[in-house]
Short mmCIF file of C-alpha atoms in Angstrom, two decimals:
data_model
loop_
_atom_site.label_atom_id
_atom_site.label_comp_id
_atom_site.label_asym_id
_atom_site.label_seq_id
_atom_site.Cartn_x
_atom_site.Cartn_y
_atom_site.Cartn_z
CA ALA A 1 44.97 19.94 -18.64
CA THR A 2 43.50 16.56 -17.74
CA TYR A 3 40.56 18.29 -16.02
CA LEU A 4 39.78 20.30 -19.15
CA GLN A 5 40.02 17.09 -21.19
CA GLY A 6 37.42 15.50 -18.93
CA ASP A 7 39.76 12.95 -17.32
CA ARG A 8 38.79 13.67 -13.75
CA ALA A 9 40.55 10.70 -12.18
CA ALA A 10 43.90 11.80 -13.62
CA SER A 11 43.14 15.38 -12.64
CA ARG A 12 42.41 14.43 -9.04
CA GLN A 13 45.71 12.54 -8.85
CA ALA A 14 47.70 15.44 -10.31
CA TYR A 15 46.14 17.97 -7.94
CA THR A 16 46.75 15.67 -4.95
CA GLU A 17 50.42 15.31 -5.90
CA ALA A 18 50.72 19.05 -6.43
CA ILE A 19 49.32 19.70 -2.95
CA ALA A 20 51.82 17.30 -1.37
CA LEU A 21 54.79 18.77 -3.25
CA SER A 22 53.86 22.40 -2.63
CA GLN A 23 53.23 21.77 1.07
CA ALA A 24 56.62 20.05 1.37
CA SER A 25 58.35 23.04 -0.19
CA GLY A 26 56.33 25.63 1.73
CA ASP A 27 54.80 27.06 -1.45
CA ILE A 28 51.47 28.30 -0.05
CA PHE A 29 50.27 29.89 -3.30
CA THR A 30 50.62 26.64 -5.28
CA THR A 31 49.00 24.74 -2.41
CA ILE A 32 46.01 27.07 -2.67
CA LEU A 33 45.81 26.70 -6.46
CA ALA A 34 45.97 22.91 -6.30
CA THR A 35 43.47 22.71 -3.44
CA ILE A 36 40.99 24.81 -5.45
CA GLY A 37 41.49 22.41 -8.34
CA LEU A 38 40.82 19.43 -6.09
CA GLY A 39 37.61 21.10 -4.91
CA ASN A 40 36.55 21.57 -8.54
CA VAL A 41 37.03 17.85 -9.18
CA GLN A 42 35.12 16.84 -6.06
CA GLU A 43 32.28 19.18 -6.96
CA ALA A 44 32.11 17.78 -10.50
CA GLU A 45 31.92 14.30 -8.99
CA ASN A 46 28.88 15.39 -6.91
CA GLN A 47 30.91 15.05 -3.70
CA LEU A 48 29.50 18.29 -2.36
CA HIS A 49 30.35 17.80 1.32
CA GLN A 50 33.99 16.98 0.53
CA ALA A 51 34.22 19.86 -1.94
CA ALA A 52 32.81 22.33 0.60
CA GLU A 53 35.44 21.28 3.13
CA THR A 54 38.15 21.62 0.49
CA TYR A 55 37.03 25.15 -0.44
CA ARG A 56 36.90 26.11 3.25
CA ARG A 57 40.46 24.80 3.59
CA VAL A 58 41.48 27.22 0.85
CA LEU A 59 40.00 30.16 2.74
CA HIS A 60 41.78 29.00 5.91
CA LEU A 61 45.10 28.72 4.05
CA ALA A 62 44.71 32.21 2.63
CA GLY A 63 43.90 33.67 6.03
CA GLU A 64 43.83 37.46 5.96
CA GLN A 65 45.93 37.71 2.79
CA PRO A 66 44.07 39.60 0.02
CA LEU A 67 44.60 36.85 -2.55
CA GLN A 68 42.40 37.35 -5.58
CA ILE A 69 42.62 33.66 -6.49
CA VAL A 70 40.48 32.63 -3.48
CA HIS A 71 37.47 34.00 -5.34
CA GLU A 72 37.36 30.49 -6.87
CA ALA A 73 36.83 28.99 -3.41
CA HIS A 74 34.11 31.51 -2.61
CA LEU A 75 32.35 30.74 -5.91
CA GLY A 76 32.63 26.99 -5.32
CA LEU A 77 31.12 27.37 -1.86
CA ALA A 78 28.41 29.61 -3.30
CA ARG A 79 27.43 26.93 -5.83
CA ILE A 80 27.30 24.22 -3.17
CA LEU A 81 25.35 26.33 -0.67
CA TYR A 82 22.92 27.20 -3.45
CA GLU A 83 22.46 23.49 -4.15
CA TRP A 84 21.76 22.94 -0.45
CA ASN A 85 19.14 25.71 -0.71
CA ASP A 86 20.97 28.04 1.68
CA LEU A 87 20.42 31.03 -0.58
CA ASP A 88 21.54 33.72 1.85
CA ALA A 89 24.94 32.09 2.46
CA ALA A 90 25.27 31.34 -1.26
CA GLU A 91 24.68 35.00 -2.05
CA ARG A 92 27.31 36.15 0.47
CA HIS A 93 29.98 33.92 -1.03
CA GLY A 94 28.85 34.76 -4.56
CA GLU A 95 29.21 38.48 -3.90
CA GLN A 96 32.64 37.98 -2.28
CA SER A 97 33.74 35.98 -5.28
CA LEU A 98 32.59 38.68 -7.70
CA GLN A 99 34.36 41.45 -5.74
CA LEU A 100 37.65 39.54 -5.79
CA ALA A 101 37.31 38.52 -9.45
CA GLN A 102 36.72 42.13 -10.48
CA GLN A 103 40.07 43.10 -8.93
CA TYR A 104 41.77 41.44 -11.89
CA ASP A 105 40.78 44.57 -13.84
CA ARG A 106 38.74 42.33 -16.10
CA VAL A 107 41.80 40.83 -17.80
CA ILE A 108 40.66 37.41 -16.53
CA ASP A 109 37.21 36.03 -17.36
CA ARG A 110 36.17 34.66 -13.95
CA PHE A 111 33.92 37.60 -13.08
CA ILE A 112 31.58 36.46 -15.85
CA LEU A 113 31.05 33.11 -14.12
CA CYS A 114 30.25 35.00 -10.91
CA GLU A 115 27.64 37.11 -12.68
CA VAL A 116 26.01 34.05 -14.25
CA PHE A 117 25.85 32.37 -10.83
CA LEU A 118 24.31 35.44 -9.20
CA ALA A 119 21.79 35.60 -12.03
CA ARG A 120 20.71 32.02 -11.23
CA LEU A 121 20.37 33.03 -7.60
CA LYS A 122 18.06 35.88 -8.58
CA GLN A 123 15.93 33.39 -10.50
CA ALA A 124 15.64 31.21 -7.40
CA ARG A 125 14.43 34.28 -5.48
CA GLY A 126 11.88 35.08 -8.19
CA ASP A 127 13.70 38.23 -9.34
CA MET A 128 13.52 37.72 -13.10
CA THR A 129 14.22 41.41 -13.83
CA GLY A 130 17.45 41.23 -11.85
CA MET A 131 18.37 37.99 -13.57
CA ALA A 132 17.87 39.55 -17.00
CA ALA A 133 20.00 42.59 -16.13
CA LEU A 134 22.91 40.51 -14.81
CA LEU A 135 22.91 38.20 -17.82
CA ALA A 136 22.79 41.13 -20.25
CA GLN A 137 25.75 42.65 -18.43
CA ALA A 138 27.67 39.36 -18.53
CA ALA A 139 27.02 38.94 -22.26
CA ARG A 140 28.13 42.52 -22.93
CA SER A 141 31.34 42.02 -20.95
CA ALA A 142 32.10 38.73 -22.67
CA ARG A 143 31.92 40.43 -26.08
CA GLN A 144 33.71 43.65 -25.12
CA GLN A 145 36.54 41.88 -23.29
CA HIS A 146 36.79 39.17 -25.99
CA PHE A 147 35.83 36.36 -23.63
CA VAL A 148 33.58 34.82 -26.28
CA HIS A 149 34.30 31.32 -24.97
CA ARG A 150 32.10 32.24 -21.99
CA LEU A 151 29.10 33.17 -24.13
CA PRO A 152 27.63 29.62 -24.18
CA GLU A 153 27.44 29.64 -20.36
CA VAL A 154 25.71 33.01 -20.43
CA ALA A 155 23.41 31.82 -23.21
CA ALA A 156 22.39 28.69 -21.29
CA ALA A 157 21.19 30.88 -18.42
CA GLN A 158 19.45 33.20 -20.89
CA VAL A 159 17.57 30.24 -22.35
CA VAL A 160 16.23 29.52 -18.86
CA LEU A 161 15.16 33.15 -18.55
CA LEU A 162 13.44 33.18 -21.96
CA LEU A 163 11.55 29.99 -21.13
CA CYS A 164 10.42 31.62 -17.88
CA GLN A 165 9.16 34.56 -19.90
CA GLY A 166 7.37 32.25 -22.32
CA ASP A 167 9.49 33.30 -25.31
CA LEU A 168 10.08 29.82 -26.69
CA ALA A 169 11.12 31.02 -30.15
CA ALA A 170 13.94 33.20 -28.80
CA ALA A 171 15.01 30.42 -26.43
CA ALA A 172 15.15 27.93 -29.30
CA HIS A 173 17.17 30.34 -31.45
CA LEU A 174 19.70 30.94 -28.67
CA ALA A 175 20.07 27.23 -27.94
CA GLU A 176 20.67 26.48 -31.62
CA THR A 177 23.06 29.41 -32.12
CA HIS A 178 25.34 28.23 -29.31
CA LYS A 179 24.76 24.52 -29.94
CA LEU A 180 23.52 23.93 -26.38
CA ALA A 181 22.16 20.39 -26.34
CA VAL A 182 20.68 20.45 -22.83
CA SER A 183 19.10 23.85 -23.53
CA ARG A 184 17.60 22.47 -26.74
CA ALA A 185 16.11 19.63 -24.69
CA ARG A 186 14.60 22.17 -22.29
CA VAL A 187 13.03 24.09 -25.16
CA HIS A 188 11.41 20.94 -26.58
CA LEU A 189 10.20 20.03 -23.09
CA ALA A 190 8.59 23.46 -22.80
CA GLN A 191 6.95 22.92 -26.19
CA GLY A 192 5.49 19.62 -25.00
CA ASP A 193 7.64 17.69 -27.49
CA ASN A 194 8.77 15.06 -24.99
CA ALA A 195 9.84 12.54 -27.64
CA THR A 196 12.39 14.95 -29.12
CA THR A 197 13.51 15.90 -25.62
CA LEU A 198 14.26 12.27 -24.82
CA ALA A 199 16.00 11.73 -28.17
CA ILE A 200 18.37 14.61 -27.39
CA LEU A 201 19.04 13.51 -23.82
CA GLU A 202 19.79 9.81 -24.33
CA PRO A 203 23.13 10.22 -26.18
CA LEU A 204 24.13 12.91 -23.68
CA ARG A 205 23.55 10.47 -20.84
CA GLN A 206 25.51 7.76 -22.62
CA GLN A 207 28.41 10.14 -23.13
CA ALA A 208 28.36 11.22 -19.48
CA GLU A 209 28.32 7.61 -18.31
CA THR A 210 31.12 6.61 -20.69
CA ARG A 211 33.33 9.48 -19.56
CA GLN A 212 32.22 9.09 -15.94
CA TRP A 213 31.02 12.68 -15.66
CA ALA A 214 28.85 12.40 -12.57
CA ASP A 215 27.56 15.99 -12.62
CA GLU A 216 26.50 15.92 -16.28
CA ARG A 217 24.88 12.53 -15.85
CA LEU A 218 22.75 13.83 -12.99
CA LYS A 219 21.65 16.93 -14.92
CA VAL A 220 20.56 14.80 -17.87
CA MET A 221 18.81 12.13 -15.81
CA ILE A 222 16.63 14.60 -13.96
CA LEU A 223 15.36 15.99 -17.27
CA GLN A 224 14.81 12.47 -18.58
CA ALA A 225 12.67 11.64 -15.55
CA VAL A 226 10.53 14.76 -16.04
CA ALA A 227 10.16 14.17 -19.80
CA HIS A 228 9.11 10.53 -19.32
CA HIS A 229 6.59 11.50 -16.67
CA GLU A 230 5.12 14.29 -18.80
CA HIS A 231 5.00 11.83 -21.71
CA GLY A 232 2.96 9.37 -19.64
CA ASN A 233 5.80 6.85 -19.24
CA HIS A 234 5.33 6.73 -15.49
CA ASP A 235 7.19 3.48 -14.78
CA GLU A 236 10.21 4.62 -16.79
CA ALA A 237 10.11 8.00 -15.07
CA MET A 238 10.03 6.34 -11.66
CA GLN A 239 13.01 4.12 -12.47
CA ILE A 240 15.12 7.05 -13.66
CA LEU A 241 14.00 9.15 -10.70
CA ALA A 242 14.99 6.36 -8.30
CA ASP A 243 18.46 6.25 -9.87
CA THR A 244 18.69 10.05 -9.77
CA LEU A 245 17.72 10.22 -6.10
CA ALA A 246 20.27 7.54 -5.23
CA LEU A 247 23.00 9.56 -6.95
CA ALA A 248 21.88 12.90 -5.51
CA ALA A 249 21.20 11.95 -1.88
CA PRO A 250 24.84 11.57 -0.71
CA GLY A 251 25.59 15.11 -1.87
CA GLY A 252 22.42 16.55 -0.36
CA PHE A 253 21.14 18.01 -3.64
CA ILE A 254 17.99 20.11 -3.26
CA ARG A 255 17.92 22.91 -5.86
CA LEU A 256 18.63 20.36 -8.59
CA PHE A 257 15.04 19.20 -8.04
CA ILE A 258 13.35 22.45 -6.98
CA ASP A 259 14.54 24.32 -10.05
CA GLU A 260 12.59 21.90 -12.26
CA GLY A 261 9.34 23.29 -10.85
CA LEU A 262 5.85 21.81 -10.87
CA PRO A 263 6.49 18.76 -13.08
CA MET A 264 9.19 17.63 -10.65
CA ALA A 265 6.91 18.33 -7.67
CA ARG A 266 4.28 16.08 -9.25
CA LEU A 267 6.86 13.42 -10.02
CA LEU A 268 8.18 13.43 -6.45
CA SER A 269 4.64 13.28 -5.09
CA ALA A 270 4.04 10.22 -7.27
CA ALA A 271 7.28 8.68 -5.99
CA ALA A 272 6.18 9.34 -2.42
CA MET A 273 3.04 7.32 -3.11
CA ARG A 274 5.34 4.42 -3.94
CA GLU A 275 7.30 5.04 -0.71
CA MET A 276 10.52 5.68 -2.65
CA MET A 277 13.33 7.07 -0.44
CA PRO A 278 10.72 8.60 1.92
CA ASP A 279 13.05 10.73 4.06
CA TYR A 280 14.78 12.37 1.10
CA ILE A 281 11.56 12.92 -0.85
CA GLU A 282 9.87 14.37 2.22
CA GLU A 283 12.74 16.87 2.53
CA LEU A 284 12.45 17.80 -1.15
CA LEU A 285 8.67 18.21 -1.05
CA ALA A 286 9.00 20.39 2.05
CA ALA A 287 11.49 22.57 0.16
CA PHE A 288 9.05 22.82 -2.75
CA ALA A 289 6.24 23.84 -0.44
CA ALA A 290 8.35 26.57 1.17
CA GLU A 291 8.76 28.70 -1.92
CA ARG A 292 7.05 30.04 -5.01
CA ALA A 293 7.77 28.68 -8.46
CA PRO A 294 11.26 29.75 -9.64
CA CYS A 295 9.82 31.50 -12.67
CA GLN A 296 6.88 33.09 -10.96
CA GLU A 297 6.33 36.77 -11.58
CA PRO A 298 3.63 38.72 -9.71
CA ALA A 299 0.66 36.41 -9.35
CA SER A 300 -2.16 36.52 -11.85
CA PRO A 301 -5.75 37.08 -10.69
CA PRO A 302 -7.18 34.12 -8.73
CA SER A 303 -9.78 33.56 -11.40
CA ALA A 304 -7.11 32.77 -13.99
CA GLN A 305 -6.98 29.00 -13.60
CA PRO A 306 -4.21 27.20 -15.52
CA SER A 307 -5.08 24.93 -18.39
CA ARG A 308 -3.88 21.33 -18.68
CA ALA A 309 -1.46 22.56 -21.36
CA GLN A 310 0.07 25.01 -18.89
CA TRP A 311 0.47 22.30 -16.28
CA GLY A 312 2.19 20.12 -18.87
CA GLN A 313 4.70 22.77 -19.91
CA SER A 314 8.29 22.91 -18.80
CA PRO A 315 8.80 24.02 -15.19
CA LEU A 316 10.50 27.04 -16.69
CA ALA A 317 7.21 28.18 -18.25
CA GLN A 318 5.25 28.11 -14.97
CA GLN A 319 4.75 31.85 -14.49
CA THR A 320 1.49 32.02 -12.56
CA LEU A 321 1.45 28.99 -10.29
CA ALA A 322 2.68 28.43 -6.76
CA ILE A 323 4.22 25.02 -6.23
CA GLU A 324 1.97 23.05 -3.91
CA PRO A 325 2.92 19.37 -3.81
CA LEU A 326 0.79 17.06 -1.72
CA SER A 327 2.07 16.35 1.76
CA GLN A 328 2.86 12.81 2.91
CA ARG A 329 -0.42 12.62 4.82
CA GLU A 330 -2.39 14.01 1.86
CA LEU A 331 -0.85 11.36 -0.37
CA GLU A 332 -1.96 8.68 2.12
CA VAL A 333 -5.51 10.06 2.13
CA LEU A 334 -5.53 10.28 -1.67
CA ARG A 335 -4.47 6.64 -1.94
CA LEU A 336 -7.34 5.57 0.32
CA ILE A 337 -9.80 7.74 -1.61
CA ALA A 338 -8.71 5.91 -4.77
CA GLN A 339 -9.42 2.61 -2.99
CA GLY A 340 -13.00 3.77 -2.46
CA LEU A 341 -12.88 4.26 1.30
CA SER A 342 -15.34 6.72 2.87
CA ASN A 343 -14.20 9.59 5.07
CA HIS A 344 -15.18 7.58 8.17
CA GLU A 345 -13.21 4.57 6.95
CA ILE A 346 -10.18 6.74 6.16
CA GLY A 347 -10.36 8.24 9.64
CA ASP A 348 -10.47 4.77 11.20
CA ARG A 349 -7.57 3.54 9.05
CA LEU A 350 -5.33 6.54 9.79
CA PHE A 351 -6.60 7.24 13.34
CA LEU A 352 -7.82 10.69 12.33
CA ALA A 353 -10.89 12.65 13.36
CA LEU A 354 -13.58 13.03 10.69
CA ASP A 355 -13.06 16.80 10.47
CA THR A 356 -9.34 16.23 9.95
CA VAL A 357 -10.03 13.86 7.06
CA LYS A 358 -12.40 16.40 5.51
CA GLY A 359 -9.73 19.08 5.85
CA HIS A 360 -7.24 16.86 4.02
CA ASN A 361 -9.82 16.29 1.31
CA ARG A 362 -10.29 20.03 0.79
CA ARG A 363 -6.56 20.65 0.50
CA ILE A 364 -6.15 17.74 -1.91
CA PHE A 365 -8.98 19.06 -4.09
CA ASP A 366 -7.48 22.57 -4.04
CA LYS A 367 -4.03 21.38 -5.03
CA LEU A 368 -5.34 19.09 -7.77
CA GLN A 369 -7.83 21.79 -8.84
CA VAL A 370 -10.87 19.51 -8.74
CA GLN A 371 -14.27 19.57 -7.01
CA ARG A 372 -14.99 15.96 -6.10
CA ARG A 373 -13.42 12.59 -5.28
CA THR A 374 -13.77 11.03 -8.73
CA GLU A 375 -12.09 14.02 -10.34
CA ALA A 376 -9.28 13.90 -7.77
CA VAL A 377 -8.59 10.24 -8.54
CA ALA A 378 -8.69 10.89 -12.29
CA ARG A 379 -6.35 13.90 -12.02
CA ALA A 380 -3.97 11.98 -9.75
CA ARG A 381 -3.81 9.13 -12.26
CA GLU A 382 -3.31 11.57 -15.10
CA TRP A 383 -0.31 13.06 -13.29
CA GLY A 384 1.07 9.68 -12.27
CA LEU A 385 0.34 10.11 -8.56
CA LEU A 386 -1.54 6.78 -8.44
#
């Protein structure tokens, strides 16, 4: 009850007491239930490593018993592994969770949460058709089985899908129908209306901070950082990003950033120029470079170059672009280009051969979609990289 009311400190204490009492009395089923609850609290508090261990403890306690309730532990592990960008392991646990949840004969609503999670996983793999099918199935089930209280969660994922497909009107209608504040913010971000986005997000952040909801605070802050950066408020964006990184690093969050697409890649590249949390940002940029944009469908012809408006859209509207953030070395070269150094001088400064410097220049120009040094510097400043 306290967890559902949002009082996570009281919830943690109650679950901890329940674990102690049930263990003392040898009640394994209640121990499992309470341990799952503790994992939920830890996960909500962004304590992903602790939560993962707690969920694994549940699976160990259950052993070989075919307990349907352990689907919650599988789903919790799936969410955490997804966040750590281990998509294969996340899928395995997600599928196990769904199989167990379906054994309830659909008299309990948990299978819907499994389907929504697996839909998100399909998005991360670039399978938008599969994502659409799973969400349609989840929405159908929610209505047919009278689990209408789950429709907002399904709708939030559908908003993401619609933004990927470029259907902003349908996304806006769905967000308004279900009164999804964060989804509304995403729609306005996709429309380029950053001021409205920020106006929606600020009270949400204040509420999350007042109620000490660590997970909600992080979700809001990352959108605030993107919106400020897209709005040209680079210093404000950097400050919020620094706070976000500090909160996210202990839990090892990766997908939180990757799922925001190109605007986040640009923002992180700009932060790398300022040498902000270099190890963590390097890990995130490497993860960006290793995959295609989350919303990318089959690539458009090479001649179809994106407009500035496309680059400024929400990450969920990037349908034709591969994410190619600048590497750490490319950022160093770009900074020296902006200082007016020649290729020879850059080579001397960084102890690089001239051909190596020229190779970095070509890759920088390709990624920034420019032809010459002056354009590269202008584009980098426009995107807040300098």
